[in-house]
Amino acid sequence: MPQPEIPCLSIAIARLKTPGENHFATWVLQAPYPSGYVHHDCIWSENLSQAWQSWREMFSPQSLPRVAVAAPQMAINLSSGNDISGGKNLSYSSRLMQHLGINLWQWLMAGSIQNSLHESKGIAIGQNLPLRVRLDLREPDLIALPWEIMQPQAGQPAISLSQQLLFSRTTSDVEPLPVLRLAESLNILLVLGEGGGNSPLTALQLAEEATNLRSVLEISSKIHGKGNGDAMPSAGVAIAPTSVKTLIQPTAAELIACLERGTKQGTYNVLFYAGHGITGPDGGLLFLRPETTINGTELAQVLVRCQVTLAVFNACWGAQPAKSSLTNSSQLLSRSSLAEVLIHHGVPAVLGMRDAIADREALSFIQAFAQAMTARMSIDQAVAIARQQLLTLYKFNQPAWTLPVLYMHPEFDGQLLQSLDEIRTELPANSPTWLGRSLPIVYLRSTTETSRIWLISAGIMRIGRGEENDVAISESWISQKHAEIFCRNSVVAGKTEQTYFLRDFSRYGTLIWDTNDWQRIHHQEFALQSGMLIKFGSSQGQPLEFIIEVT
C-alpha cells in the first residue's frame, strides 16, 4: 500500500515594516495539527550578525553577498570550545560552525515556534515517521545564510543531517503542481555546459568529465549498499534502474528537443546540469556553450512542460538571489535565485549550491545522492544521506556538507520513484474481509452523475491529483495526495463495528457537509456517516456523496 504521508511543519520568515530594520516575523504555514499555526516576532541581534560575518570570513571569503543585517565589528566569543560528546577540544573552525548553527536554531525555533516544532515531532514519532521541516525565506537578505547547519545544541545533529527532521527550503506564491506520475526508473538528462573561470574546459576535458559523471550516476544502482560506510540498507531493497543521457554543450534548441523526446522508459524525471552559472533577476543564467545561455524562467517552461520532477545544478550560486541592477545598489531581489524561480513556475524539486563546490566533493555528493535515490528514498531523505557522506569524508569543520541547498514545492511530497509499499500484495491484518462475514458496499458517488461511483476496496481509498490515487481529481486546488478514506474496526459491547474515517493531508483542506453546514477538515481525521457530502480542496469543487450500503 502507498506510504503514509509524512507530517510537515513549514515555517516562514519575513521582515516587518517597522522603524527598526532588524524586526522579523516568523510563523507556521503548515502544521500536522490545528493549533500548530503560530506566530512569533523576533529581533535579529548584533551578536548573530557578527557570528554570520565571522562564519563567512572563515568559510566563504570569495562570495560575500551583503550581510543580512549590518552589525558593528566586535570580537565573537567562542570560549566554550568543548564538544560534550567527546570531551576533546574543538578547532576554531569547528566551534565557529557550531556557534552559528546553534544561534540560528535559537533565533528561529523560539517562543511558540519551538512549541509547534515539539508537538509536530511528537505527532511524527507517534506515527513512526520523520517530520518534514520546510523554511520559506521571504527576506532575500536571509537566503545566503547556511540554515542547513542549524542545530539545537552541541552534540546534536544539524537539522539537514537528521533522518528524523527532513529539512528543505520552499517558496510561496507558486504555480500548482501538475499531475505527477511516479516513475519506475531514474531517467537522468546530464547536461555539461561551459565551464567557468579564465580557463574553460576543452572539448576533450568536457567529454572526460561527462564520462566520469555518467559513471558515478549509473554505477549507483549497481553498488547499492557497498559504498563508503555502507550508508544504504542493502537487504530487502529493490534498486530502481538508472539511465543517463549526456548532452555536451548543447544549444538551447538541442536541450529542449532532447527533453521533449524523452527516453525509451518515458520522460526524463531528473535534469542534472554541470557548468557555469551566474545570478540574475530571472533565475540567473546557465552557460550552455560559448555565447549561449538560458535563464531560469526560460528553463522553467520546458521543465514543467516535460514533467521533470527534480533539477540538480552543480553550478555556482544556483541557490542565491540576484542584486538589483540599480547603480551602486546592493539590494537583493526576492524570488530571483534559480531554485526559487523554478519552484515558482511549478518544478517540484530543485537542488542547487549555495557556493562554489570542489569537483571531488561534488562527485562524492552525487554518488551518495544517486545511490539513495535508486533505493526509492524521497528526495529530502536522499539529500540528508548524501550530506552525511560529505561530512564524513570532508569533516564537520569544512563547508562541503553545508553547500547543497534543496528547495521543494509546498505541494510536493518528495517522492520521485514508485515505492515498493505501493504495490498491494495482500490485505492488511485488520481488513474487514478477515472478519468472516458479509461486507457492506462502500463508495463515493458523484452528485451530478449518479451512475459514476468509486468503490472503496480493501477498506481504504486514496484521493488526490496524482494518477496513482484511487480517485484522481485534476482540479487545481487538489493536492497530489489530498486525503484518504479508511475503515477502522472497534469492539463495542463485545461486537466488532466498522467506522469509516476521512484523513486529510492536503494544502487547502477538505469540506464535509455536517449538521447543515460545511465543515473544513485540515490535517485531521473525521468520522464519516452514510449520506455525507464531501468537497476536496475548495467550496468550488465537485460534491461527492459517501455511501454505505449494508448487504
Coordinates of C-alpha atoms in Angstrom, one line a residue, residues 122-452:
G122 CA 5.7 14.1 18.8
I123 CA 3.0 13.5 16.2
A124 CA 5.6 12.2 13.7
I125 CA 7.1 9.9 16.3
G126 CA 3.7 8.6 17.2
Q127 CA 3.2 7.7 13.6
N128 CA 6.7 6.2 13.4
L129 CA 7.6 8.8 10.7
P130 CA 10.1 11.6 10.3
L131 CA 8.9 15.2 10.4
R132 CA 9.4 17.2 7.2
V133 CA 10.6 20.8 8.1
R134 CA 10.4 23.5 5.4
L135 CA 11.7 27.0 5.6
D136 CA 10.2 29.8 3.5
L137 CA 12.6 32.8 3.4
R138 CA 10.7 35.9 2.2
E139 CA 13.5 38.2 3.1
P140 CA 16.2 38.0 0.3
D141 CA 19.0 39.0 2.6
L142 CA 18.4 35.9 4.7
I143 CA 18.8 33.4 1.8
A144 CA 22.6 33.4 1.8
L145 CA 22.7 32.2 5.4
P146 CA 23.5 28.5 5.8
W147 CA 20.3 27.5 7.6
E148 CA 21.2 23.9 6.9
I149 CA 23.7 24.0 9.8
M150 CA 21.1 24.8 12.4
Q151 CA 21.4 22.5 15.5
P152 CA 19.6 22.6 18.8
Q153 CA 22.7 22.3 20.9
A154 CA 26.2 20.9 20.9
G155 CA 26.3 17.2 20.5
Q156 CA 23.0 17.0 18.5
P157 CA 23.0 16.8 14.7
A158 CA 22.4 19.7 12.4
I159 CA 18.8 19.9 11.0
S160 CA 19.9 19.0 7.5
L161 CA 21.8 15.9 8.7
S162 CA 18.9 14.3 10.6
Q163 CA 16.8 11.5 9.4
Q164 CA 14.1 12.4 11.9
L165 CA 13.8 16.0 10.6
L166 CA 13.9 16.2 6.8
F167 CA 14.9 19.7 6.0
S168 CA 14.4 21.7 2.9
R169 CA 13.6 25.2 1.7
T170 CA 10.5 26.3 -0.1
T171 CA 8.9 29.4 -1.6
S172 CA 5.4 30.9 -1.6
D173 CA 3.1 32.1 -4.3
V174 CA 3.8 29.1 -6.5
E175 CA 2.0 27.7 -9.6
P176 CA 0.1 24.5 -8.7
L177 CA 1.9 21.3 -9.4
P178 CA 0.9 19.4 -12.5
V179 CA -0.2 15.8 -12.1
L180 CA 2.9 13.8 -11.3
R181 CA 3.5 10.2 -12.3
L182 CA 5.8 8.2 -10.0
A183 CA 8.5 6.6 -12.2
E184 CA 9.8 3.1 -12.2
S185 CA 13.3 4.1 -13.1
L186 CA 15.7 7.1 -12.6
N187 CA 15.9 8.7 -16.1
I188 CA 18.6 11.4 -16.0
L189 CA 19.5 14.0 -18.6
L190 CA 23.1 15.0 -17.9
V191 CA 24.0 18.4 -19.4
L192 CA 27.5 19.7 -19.4
G193 CA 27.7 23.4 -20.2
E194 CA 30.5 25.9 -20.5
G195 CA 32.9 25.9 -17.5
G196 CA 33.6 29.0 -15.6
G197 CA 36.9 30.8 -14.9
N198 CA 39.6 32.1 -17.2
S199 CA 40.5 28.6 -18.5
P200 CA 37.3 27.0 -19.9
L201 CA 37.5 23.2 -20.4
T202 CA 38.4 21.9 -23.8
A203 CA 36.1 19.5 -25.7
L204 CA 38.2 16.5 -24.6
Q205 CA 38.1 17.6 -21.0
L206 CA 34.4 18.0 -21.1
A207 CA 34.0 14.6 -22.6
E208 CA 36.1 13.1 -19.9
E209 CA 34.1 14.9 -17.2
A210 CA 30.9 13.7 -18.8
T211 CA 32.1 10.1 -18.7
N212 CA 33.1 10.4 -15.0
L213 CA 29.7 11.9 -14.1
R214 CA 27.8 9.3 -16.0
S215 CA 29.8 6.5 -14.5
V216 CA 29.1 7.9 -11.0
L217 CA 25.4 8.1 -11.7
E218 CA 24.9 4.8 -13.4
I219 CA 27.1 2.8 -11.0
S220 CA 25.0 3.9 -8.1
S221 CA 22.3 1.3 -8.9
K222 CA 24.9 -1.4 -9.1
I223 CA 26.9 -0.8 -6.0
H224 CA 24.0 0.0 -3.7
G225 CA 24.9 -0.9 -0.1
K226 CA 28.6 -1.3 -0.9
G227 CA 29.8 2.3 -0.8
N228 CA 31.8 4.1 1.8
G229 CA 30.4 3.4 5.2
D230 CA 27.7 1.1 3.7
A231 CA 25.3 4.0 4.2
M232 CA 22.4 2.4 2.3
P233 CA 20.5 -0.6 3.5
S234 CA 21.3 -3.5 1.2
A235 CA 18.9 -6.2 2.3
G236 CA 15.3 -6.3 1.0
V237 CA 15.7 -3.2 -1.1
A238 CA 14.7 -3.3 -4.8
I239 CA 17.0 -1.0 -6.6
A240 CA 15.5 1.2 -9.3
P241 CA 17.2 1.0 -12.7
T242 CA 19.1 4.1 -13.9
S243 CA 19.5 5.5 -17.4
V244 CA 21.7 8.5 -18.3
K245 CA 21.7 10.5 -21.5
T246 CA 24.5 13.0 -21.9
L247 CA 24.5 16.4 -23.8
I248 CA 27.8 18.3 -24.0
Q249 CA 27.5 22.0 -24.6
P250 CA 24.1 21.8 -26.4
T251 CA 22.3 24.7 -27.9
A252 CA 19.1 25.7 -26.2
A253 CA 17.1 24.1 -29.1
E254 CA 19.0 20.8 -28.7
L255 CA 18.4 20.8 -24.9
I256 CA 14.6 21.4 -25.4
A257 CA 14.3 18.8 -28.1
C258 CA 16.0 16.2 -26.0
L259 CA 13.8 16.9 -23.0
E260 CA 10.7 16.7 -25.2
R261 CA 11.7 13.4 -26.9
G262 CA 12.3 11.7 -23.5
T263 CA 13.7 8.2 -23.3
K264 CA 12.5 4.7 -24.1
Q265 CA 11.5 4.4 -20.5
G266 CA 9.4 7.6 -20.7
T267 CA 10.1 11.2 -19.8
Y268 CA 13.3 12.4 -18.1
N269 CA 12.5 12.8 -14.4
V270 CA 15.9 14.4 -13.4
L271 CA 17.9 17.1 -15.1
F272 CA 21.5 17.3 -14.0
Y273 CA 23.5 20.4 -15.1
A274 CA 27.2 20.9 -14.5
G275 CA 28.8 24.1 -15.7
H276 CA 28.9 27.8 -15.1
G277 CA 26.1 29.9 -13.8
I278 CA 25.6 33.5 -12.6
T279 CA 22.8 35.2 -10.7
G280 CA 20.2 37.3 -12.5
P281 CA 16.7 38.7 -12.0
D282 CA 15.0 35.9 -14.0
G283 CA 16.7 33.0 -12.2
G284 CA 20.2 33.8 -13.4
L285 CA 22.0 32.4 -16.4
L286 CA 23.3 28.9 -17.2
F287 CA 26.0 28.8 -19.8
L288 CA 25.3 26.0 -22.3
R289 CA 28.2 26.8 -24.7
P290 CA 30.2 29.9 -25.6
E291 CA 27.9 32.8 -26.3
T292 CA 24.8 30.6 -25.5
T293 CA 22.9 30.9 -22.3
I294 CA 19.5 30.0 -20.9
N295 CA 17.9 31.8 -18.0
G296 CA 15.8 30.3 -15.2
T297 CA 12.5 31.5 -16.5
E298 CA 13.1 30.0 -19.9
L299 CA 14.3 26.7 -18.5
A300 CA 11.3 26.5 -16.2
Q301 CA 8.9 26.4 -19.1
V302 CA 10.4 23.4 -20.7
L303 CA 11.0 21.5 -17.4
V304 CA 7.4 21.9 -16.3
R305 CA 6.1 21.0 -19.8
C306 CA 8.2 17.9 -20.0
Q307 CA 7.3 16.9 -16.4
V308 CA 10.9 16.9 -15.0
T309 CA 10.5 16.3 -11.2
L310 CA 14.0 17.2 -10.0
A311 CA 16.6 19.6 -11.3
V312 CA 20.1 19.4 -9.9
F313 CA 22.7 22.2 -10.6
N314 CA 26.4 21.8 -10.0
A315 CA 26.9 25.4 -10.7
C316 CA 27.9 28.4 -8.7
W317 CA 25.1 30.5 -7.0
G318 CA 22.2 28.3 -8.1
A319 CA 20.5 29.0 -4.7
Q320 CA 21.5 32.6 -4.4
P321 CA 19.3 35.7 -5.3
A322 CA 20.5 38.4 -7.7
K323 CA 21.4 42.0 -6.8
S324 CA 19.4 44.9 -8.1
S325 CA 20.6 46.4 -11.3
L326 CA 20.3 49.9 -9.9
T327 CA 23.6 51.8 -9.9
N328 CA 25.6 51.1 -6.7
S329 CA 22.7 49.1 -5.3
S330 CA 23.4 46.1 -3.1
Q331 CA 19.7 45.3 -2.6
L332 CA 18.9 41.7 -3.3
L333 CA 15.9 40.8 -5.4
S334 CA 13.2 38.5 -4.0
R335 CA 12.5 35.2 -5.7
S336 CA 15.3 35.8 -8.2
S337 CA 17.5 32.7 -7.5
L338 CA 17.4 29.9 -10.0
A339 CA 16.0 27.5 -7.4
E340 CA 13.2 29.8 -6.4
V341 CA 12.2 30.7 -10.0
L342 CA 11.9 27.0 -11.0
I343 CA 9.9 26.2 -7.9
H344 CA 7.7 29.3 -8.5
H345 CA 6.9 28.0 -12.0
G346 CA 5.9 24.5 -10.8
V347 CA 9.1 22.4 -10.8
P348 CA 8.6 20.1 -7.8
A349 CA 12.2 20.0 -6.5
V350 CA 15.5 21.9 -7.2
L351 CA 18.9 21.1 -5.7
G352 CA 21.5 23.9 -6.1
M353 CA 24.7 25.0 -4.5
R354 CA 24.9 27.9 -2.0
D355 CA 28.6 28.5 -3.0
A356 CA 31.3 27.0 -5.2
I357 CA 31.9 23.3 -4.6
A358 CA 35.1 21.4 -5.4
D359 CA 34.9 18.7 -8.1
R360 CA 35.8 15.8 -5.7
E361 CA 33.3 17.0 -3.2
A362 CA 30.6 17.3 -5.9
L363 CA 31.3 13.7 -7.1
S364 CA 31.1 12.3 -3.6
F365 CA 27.8 14.0 -3.0
I366 CA 26.3 13.0 -6.4
Q367 CA 27.3 9.3 -5.9
A368 CA 25.7 9.1 -2.5
F369 CA 22.6 11.0 -3.6
A370 CA 22.0 8.9 -6.7
Q371 CA 22.6 5.8 -4.6
A372 CA 19.9 6.8 -2.1
M373 CA 17.5 7.8 -4.9
T374 CA 17.8 4.4 -6.6
A375 CA 16.8 2.9 -3.2
R376 CA 13.5 4.7 -3.8
M377 CA 14.0 7.2 -1.0
S378 CA 12.3 10.6 -1.0
I379 CA 14.4 13.4 -2.4
D380 CA 14.9 15.1 1.0
Q381 CA 15.9 11.8 2.6
A382 CA 18.4 11.2 -0.2
V383 CA 19.9 14.7 0.2
A384 CA 20.3 14.2 4.0
I385 CA 22.2 10.9 3.4
A386 CA 24.4 12.5 0.7
R387 CA 25.1 15.4 3.0
Q388 CA 26.2 13.0 5.8
Q389 CA 28.6 11.4 3.3
L390 CA 30.2 14.9 2.7
L391 CA 30.6 15.5 6.4
T392 CA 32.2 12.1 6.9
L393 CA 34.6 12.5 4.1
Y394 CA 35.5 16.2 4.4
K395 CA 34.8 16.8 8.1
F396 CA 32.3 18.9 10.1
N397 CA 34.6 22.0 10.2
Q398 CA 34.8 22.2 6.4
P399 CA 31.9 23.8 4.4
A400 CA 31.4 21.0 1.9
W401 CA 28.4 19.5 3.7
T402 CA 26.7 22.9 4.0
L403 CA 26.8 23.7 0.3
P404 CA 23.9 21.7 -1.2
V405 CA 20.6 23.6 -0.8
L406 CA 17.3 21.7 -1.5
Y407 CA 14.1 23.6 -2.5
M408 CA 10.8 21.7 -2.7
H409 CA 7.4 22.9 -3.9
P410 CA 5.0 23.2 -1.0
E411 CA 2.7 20.7 -2.6
F412 CA 5.4 18.1 -3.3
D413 CA 5.8 15.1 -1.1
G414 CA 9.4 14.4 -2.2
Q415 CA 8.7 11.1 -3.9
L416 CA 10.2 10.6 -7.3
L417 CA 10.1 6.8 -7.8
Q418 CA 7.4 4.3 -7.0
S419 CA 7.8 2.8 -3.6
L420 CA 7.6 -1.0 -3.1
D421 CA 5.0 -0.3 -0.4
E422 CA 2.7 1.0 -3.1
I423 CA 2.3 -2.5 -4.6
R424 CA -0.6 -4.1 -2.9
T425 CA 0.4 -7.7 -2.2
E426 CA -2.0 -8.6 0.5
L427 CA -4.8 -7.2 2.6
P428 CA -3.8 -5.7 5.9
A429 CA -4.4 -7.8 9.0
N430 CA -7.2 -5.6 10.2
S431 CA -9.0 -5.6 6.9
P432 CA -12.8 -6.1 7.2
T433 CA -12.6 -9.1 4.9
W434 CA -10.9 -11.3 7.6
L435 CA -13.9 -11.0 9.9
G436 CA -15.7 -13.8 8.2
R437 CA -18.9 -12.1 7.4
S438 CA -20.6 -10.2 4.6
L439 CA -19.2 -6.7 4.0
P440 CA -21.1 -3.5 3.2
I441 CA -20.7 -1.9 -0.2
V442 CA -18.9 1.4 0.4
Y443 CA -18.3 4.0 -2.3
L444 CA -18.2 7.7 -3.3
R445 CA -20.8 8.8 -5.8
S446 CA -20.9 11.9 -8.0
T447 CA -23.9 14.1 -7.2
T448 CA -24.2 15.3 -10.7
E449 CA -23.6 11.9 -12.4
T450 CA -25.2 9.4 -10.0
S451 CA -24.1 6.5 -12.2
R452 CA -20.4 7.5 -11.6

